[in-house]
GROMACS .gro file of N, CA and C in nm:
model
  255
    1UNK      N    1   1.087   1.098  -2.855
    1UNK     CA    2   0.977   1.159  -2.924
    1UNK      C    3   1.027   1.260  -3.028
    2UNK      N    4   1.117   1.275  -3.007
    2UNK     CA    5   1.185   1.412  -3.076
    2UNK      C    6   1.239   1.380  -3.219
    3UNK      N    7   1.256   1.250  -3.247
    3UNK     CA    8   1.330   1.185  -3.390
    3UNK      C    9   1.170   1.133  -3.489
    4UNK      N   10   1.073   1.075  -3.419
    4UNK     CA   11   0.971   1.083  -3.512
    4UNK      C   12   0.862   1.175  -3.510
    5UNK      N   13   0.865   1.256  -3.392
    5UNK     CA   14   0.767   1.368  -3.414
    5UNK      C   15   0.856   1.526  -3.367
    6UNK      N   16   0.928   1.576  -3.466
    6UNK     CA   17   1.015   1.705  -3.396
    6UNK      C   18   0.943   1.814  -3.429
    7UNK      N   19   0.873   1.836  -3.488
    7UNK     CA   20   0.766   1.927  -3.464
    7UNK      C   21   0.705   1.980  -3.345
    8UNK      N   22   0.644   1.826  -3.300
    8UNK     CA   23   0.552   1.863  -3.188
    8UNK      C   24   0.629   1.838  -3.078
    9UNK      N   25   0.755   1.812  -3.087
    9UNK     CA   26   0.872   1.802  -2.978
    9UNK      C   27   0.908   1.944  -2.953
   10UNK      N   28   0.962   2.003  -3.080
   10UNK     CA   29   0.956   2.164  -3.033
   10UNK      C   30   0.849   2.247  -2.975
   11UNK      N   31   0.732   2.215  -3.038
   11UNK     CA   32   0.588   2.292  -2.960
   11UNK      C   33   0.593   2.264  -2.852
   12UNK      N   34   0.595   2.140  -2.800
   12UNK     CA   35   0.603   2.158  -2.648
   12UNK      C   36   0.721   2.235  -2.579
   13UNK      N   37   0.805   2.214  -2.617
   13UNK     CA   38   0.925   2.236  -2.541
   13UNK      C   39   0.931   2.425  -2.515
   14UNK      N   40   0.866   2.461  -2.635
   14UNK     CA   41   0.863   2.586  -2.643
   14UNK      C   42   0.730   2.627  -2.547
   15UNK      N   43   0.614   2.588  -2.556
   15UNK     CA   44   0.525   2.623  -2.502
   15UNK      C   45   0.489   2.541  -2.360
   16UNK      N   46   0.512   2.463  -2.289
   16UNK     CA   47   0.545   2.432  -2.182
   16UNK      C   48   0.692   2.433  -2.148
   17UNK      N   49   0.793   2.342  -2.144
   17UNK     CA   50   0.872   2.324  -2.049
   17UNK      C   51   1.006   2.448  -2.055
   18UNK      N   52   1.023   2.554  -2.108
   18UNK     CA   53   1.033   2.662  -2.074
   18UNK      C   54   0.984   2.783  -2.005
   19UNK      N   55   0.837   2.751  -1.985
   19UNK     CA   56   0.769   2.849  -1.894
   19UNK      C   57   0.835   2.791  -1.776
   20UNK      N   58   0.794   2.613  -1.732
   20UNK     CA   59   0.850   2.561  -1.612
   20UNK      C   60   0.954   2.626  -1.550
   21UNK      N   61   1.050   2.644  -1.629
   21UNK     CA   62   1.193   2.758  -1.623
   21UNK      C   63   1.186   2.938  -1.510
   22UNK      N   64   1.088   2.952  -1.549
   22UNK     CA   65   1.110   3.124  -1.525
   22UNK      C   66   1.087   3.104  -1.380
   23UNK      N   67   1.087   3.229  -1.334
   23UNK     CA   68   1.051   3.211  -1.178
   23UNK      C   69   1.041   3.343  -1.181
   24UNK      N   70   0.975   3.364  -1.045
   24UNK     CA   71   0.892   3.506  -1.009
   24UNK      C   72   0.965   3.570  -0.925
   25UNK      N   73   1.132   3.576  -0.917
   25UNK     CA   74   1.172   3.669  -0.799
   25UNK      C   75   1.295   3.689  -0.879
   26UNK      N   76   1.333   3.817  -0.801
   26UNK     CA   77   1.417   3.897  -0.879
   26UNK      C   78   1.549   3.789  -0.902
   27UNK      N   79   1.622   3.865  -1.030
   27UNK     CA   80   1.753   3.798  -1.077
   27UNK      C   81   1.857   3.805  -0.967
   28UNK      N   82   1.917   3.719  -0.968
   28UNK     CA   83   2.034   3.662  -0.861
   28UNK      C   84   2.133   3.729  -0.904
   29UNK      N   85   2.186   3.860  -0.821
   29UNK     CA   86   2.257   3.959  -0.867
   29UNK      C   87   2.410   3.974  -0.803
   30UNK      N   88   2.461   3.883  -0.699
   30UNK     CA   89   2.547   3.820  -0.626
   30UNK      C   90   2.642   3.811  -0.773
   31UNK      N   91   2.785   3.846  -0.713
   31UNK     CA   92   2.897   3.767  -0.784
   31UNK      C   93   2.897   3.596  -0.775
   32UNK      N   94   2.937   3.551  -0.921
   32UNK     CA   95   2.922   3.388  -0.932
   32UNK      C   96   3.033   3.383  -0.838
   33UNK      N   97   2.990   3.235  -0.810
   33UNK     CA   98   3.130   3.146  -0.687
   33UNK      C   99   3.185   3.075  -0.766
   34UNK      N  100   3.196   3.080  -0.901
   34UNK     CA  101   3.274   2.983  -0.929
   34UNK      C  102   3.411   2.951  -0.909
   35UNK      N  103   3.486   3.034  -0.893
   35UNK     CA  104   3.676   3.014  -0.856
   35UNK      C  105   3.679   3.029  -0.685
   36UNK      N  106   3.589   3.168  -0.620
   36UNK     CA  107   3.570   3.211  -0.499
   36UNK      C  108   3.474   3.227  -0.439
   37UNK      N  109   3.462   3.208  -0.288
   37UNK     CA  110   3.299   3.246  -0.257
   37UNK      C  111   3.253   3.384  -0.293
   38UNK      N  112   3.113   3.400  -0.335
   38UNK     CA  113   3.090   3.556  -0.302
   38UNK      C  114   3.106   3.649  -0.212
   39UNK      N  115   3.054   3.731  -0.258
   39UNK     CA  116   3.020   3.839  -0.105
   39UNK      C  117   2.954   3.812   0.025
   40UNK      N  118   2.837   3.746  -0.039
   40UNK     CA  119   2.796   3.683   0.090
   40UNK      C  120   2.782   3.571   0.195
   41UNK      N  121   2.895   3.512   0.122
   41UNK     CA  122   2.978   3.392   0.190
   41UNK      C  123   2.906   3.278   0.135
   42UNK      N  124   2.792   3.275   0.067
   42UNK     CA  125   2.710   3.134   0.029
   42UNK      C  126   2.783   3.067  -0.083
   43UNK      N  127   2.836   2.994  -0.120
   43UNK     CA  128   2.857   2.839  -0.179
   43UNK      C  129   2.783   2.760  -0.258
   44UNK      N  130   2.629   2.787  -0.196
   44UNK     CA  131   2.538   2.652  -0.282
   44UNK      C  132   2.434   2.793  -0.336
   45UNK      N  133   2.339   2.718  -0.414
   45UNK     CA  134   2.232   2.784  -0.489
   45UNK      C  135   2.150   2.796  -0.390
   46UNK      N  136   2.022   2.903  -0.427
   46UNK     CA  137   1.891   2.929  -0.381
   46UNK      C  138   1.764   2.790  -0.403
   47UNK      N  139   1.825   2.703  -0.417
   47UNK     CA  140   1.718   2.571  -0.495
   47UNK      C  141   1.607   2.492  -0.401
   48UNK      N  142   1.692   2.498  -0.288
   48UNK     CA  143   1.595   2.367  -0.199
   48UNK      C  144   1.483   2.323  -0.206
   49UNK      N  145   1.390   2.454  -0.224
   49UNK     CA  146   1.282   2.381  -0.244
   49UNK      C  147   1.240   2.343  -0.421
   50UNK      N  148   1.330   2.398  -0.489
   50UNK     CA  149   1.293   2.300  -0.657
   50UNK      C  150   1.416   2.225  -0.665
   51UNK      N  151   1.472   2.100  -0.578
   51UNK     CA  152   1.533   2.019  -0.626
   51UNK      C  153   1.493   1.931  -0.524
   52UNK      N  154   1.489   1.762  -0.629
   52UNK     CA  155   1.473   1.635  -0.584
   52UNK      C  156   1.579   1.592  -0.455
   53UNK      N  157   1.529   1.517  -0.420
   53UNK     CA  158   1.589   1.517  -0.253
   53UNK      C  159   1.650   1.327  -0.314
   54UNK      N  160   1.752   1.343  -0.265
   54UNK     CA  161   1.830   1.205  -0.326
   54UNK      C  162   1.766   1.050  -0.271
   55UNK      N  163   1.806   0.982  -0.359
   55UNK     CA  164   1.725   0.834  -0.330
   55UNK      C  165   1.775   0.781  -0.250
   56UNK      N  166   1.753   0.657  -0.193
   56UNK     CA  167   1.816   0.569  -0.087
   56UNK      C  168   1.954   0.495  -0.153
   57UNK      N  169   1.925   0.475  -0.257
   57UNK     CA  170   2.036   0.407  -0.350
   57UNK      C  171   2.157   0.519  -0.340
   58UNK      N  172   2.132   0.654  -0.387
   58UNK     CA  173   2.203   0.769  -0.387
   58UNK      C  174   2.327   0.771  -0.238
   59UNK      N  175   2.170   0.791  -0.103
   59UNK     CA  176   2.256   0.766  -0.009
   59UNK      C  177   2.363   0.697   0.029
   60UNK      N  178   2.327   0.558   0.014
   60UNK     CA  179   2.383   0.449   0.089
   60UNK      C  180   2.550   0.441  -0.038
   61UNK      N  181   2.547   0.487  -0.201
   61UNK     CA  182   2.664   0.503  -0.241
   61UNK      C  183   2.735   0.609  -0.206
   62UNK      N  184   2.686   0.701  -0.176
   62UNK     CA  185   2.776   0.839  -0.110
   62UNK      C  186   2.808   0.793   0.062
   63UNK      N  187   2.738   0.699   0.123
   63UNK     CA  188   2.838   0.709   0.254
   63UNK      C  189   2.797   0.542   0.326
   64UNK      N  190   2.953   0.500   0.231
   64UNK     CA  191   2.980   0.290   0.296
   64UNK      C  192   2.953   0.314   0.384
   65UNK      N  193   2.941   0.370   0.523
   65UNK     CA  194   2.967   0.306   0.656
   65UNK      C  195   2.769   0.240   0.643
   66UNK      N  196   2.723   0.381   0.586
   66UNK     CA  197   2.591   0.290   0.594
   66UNK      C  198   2.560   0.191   0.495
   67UNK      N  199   2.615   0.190   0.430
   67UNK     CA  200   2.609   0.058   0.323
   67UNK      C  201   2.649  -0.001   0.407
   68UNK      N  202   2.758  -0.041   0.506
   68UNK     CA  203   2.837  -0.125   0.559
   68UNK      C  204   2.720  -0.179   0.625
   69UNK      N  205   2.678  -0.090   0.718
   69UNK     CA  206   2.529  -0.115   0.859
   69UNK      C  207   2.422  -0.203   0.841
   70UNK      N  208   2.367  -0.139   0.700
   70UNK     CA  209   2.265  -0.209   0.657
   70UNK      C  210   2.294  -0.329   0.598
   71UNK      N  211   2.428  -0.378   0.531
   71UNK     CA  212   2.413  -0.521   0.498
   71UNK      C  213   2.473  -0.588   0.640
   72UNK      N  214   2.535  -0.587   0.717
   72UNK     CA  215   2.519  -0.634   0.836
   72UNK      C  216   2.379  -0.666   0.901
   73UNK      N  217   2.311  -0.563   0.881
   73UNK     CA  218   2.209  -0.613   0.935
   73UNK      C  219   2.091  -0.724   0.880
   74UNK      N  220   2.108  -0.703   0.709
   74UNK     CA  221   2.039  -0.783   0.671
   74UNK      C  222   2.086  -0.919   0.685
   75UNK      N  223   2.258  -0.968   0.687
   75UNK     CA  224   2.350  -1.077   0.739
   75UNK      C  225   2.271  -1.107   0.843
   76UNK      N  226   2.272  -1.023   0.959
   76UNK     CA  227   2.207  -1.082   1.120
   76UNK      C  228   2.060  -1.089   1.118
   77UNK      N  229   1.962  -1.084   1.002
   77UNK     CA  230   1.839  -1.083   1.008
   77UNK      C  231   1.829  -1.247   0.907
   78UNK      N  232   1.893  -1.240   0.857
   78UNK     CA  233   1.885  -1.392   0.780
   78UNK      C  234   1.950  -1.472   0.845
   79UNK      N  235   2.043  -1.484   0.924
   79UNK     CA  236   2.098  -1.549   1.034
   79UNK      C  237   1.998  -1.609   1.121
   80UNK      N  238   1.936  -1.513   1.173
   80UNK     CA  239   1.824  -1.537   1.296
   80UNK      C  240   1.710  -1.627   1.222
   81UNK      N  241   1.640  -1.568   1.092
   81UNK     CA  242   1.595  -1.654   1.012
   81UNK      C  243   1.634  -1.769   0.975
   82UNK      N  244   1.712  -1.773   0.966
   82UNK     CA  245   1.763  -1.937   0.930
   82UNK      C  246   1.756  -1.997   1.004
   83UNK      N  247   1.826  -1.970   1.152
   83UNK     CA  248   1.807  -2.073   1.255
   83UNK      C  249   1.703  -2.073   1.332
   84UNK      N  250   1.583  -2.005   1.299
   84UNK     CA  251   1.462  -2.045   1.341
   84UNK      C  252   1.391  -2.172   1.249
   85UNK      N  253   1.388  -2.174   1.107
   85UNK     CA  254   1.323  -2.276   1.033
   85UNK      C  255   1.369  -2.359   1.108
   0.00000   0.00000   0.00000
């Protein structure tokens, strides 16, 4: 949208999806973790509840054994199917 209408690509962007942005609690005043943990030993962000929770596709490439499981099982479910026709 942004190459034939950049006008109204900026209006929005400016007037919605930067408000989306702000949040209502105080600034995160913790030393960054980036080289070391902080002070208070945490590692990950404050996010959980504003971030998407991963897909099934996501899963099953982050951990073969269940990729492994589930096509086994679909193997032994078409198996059984077959030799019922």
């Amino acid at each position: 949208m942004s190459k034939p209408l950049p006008r109204l690509s900026d209006w929005i962007t400016k007037k919605i999806m930067y408000v989306t942005q702000l949040r209502d609690e105080p600034k995160y005043t913790h030393e960054d973790n980036l080289h070391q943990p902080g002070e208070d030993g945490n590692v990950r962000g404050e996010w959980k509840d504003r971030t998407l929770r991963p897909s099934a596709w996501t899963r099953l490439s982050l951990t073969p054994a269940l990729g492994a499981a589930m096509m086994a099982g679909v193997a032994v479910f078409a198996v059984l199917w077959w030799r019922r026709r």
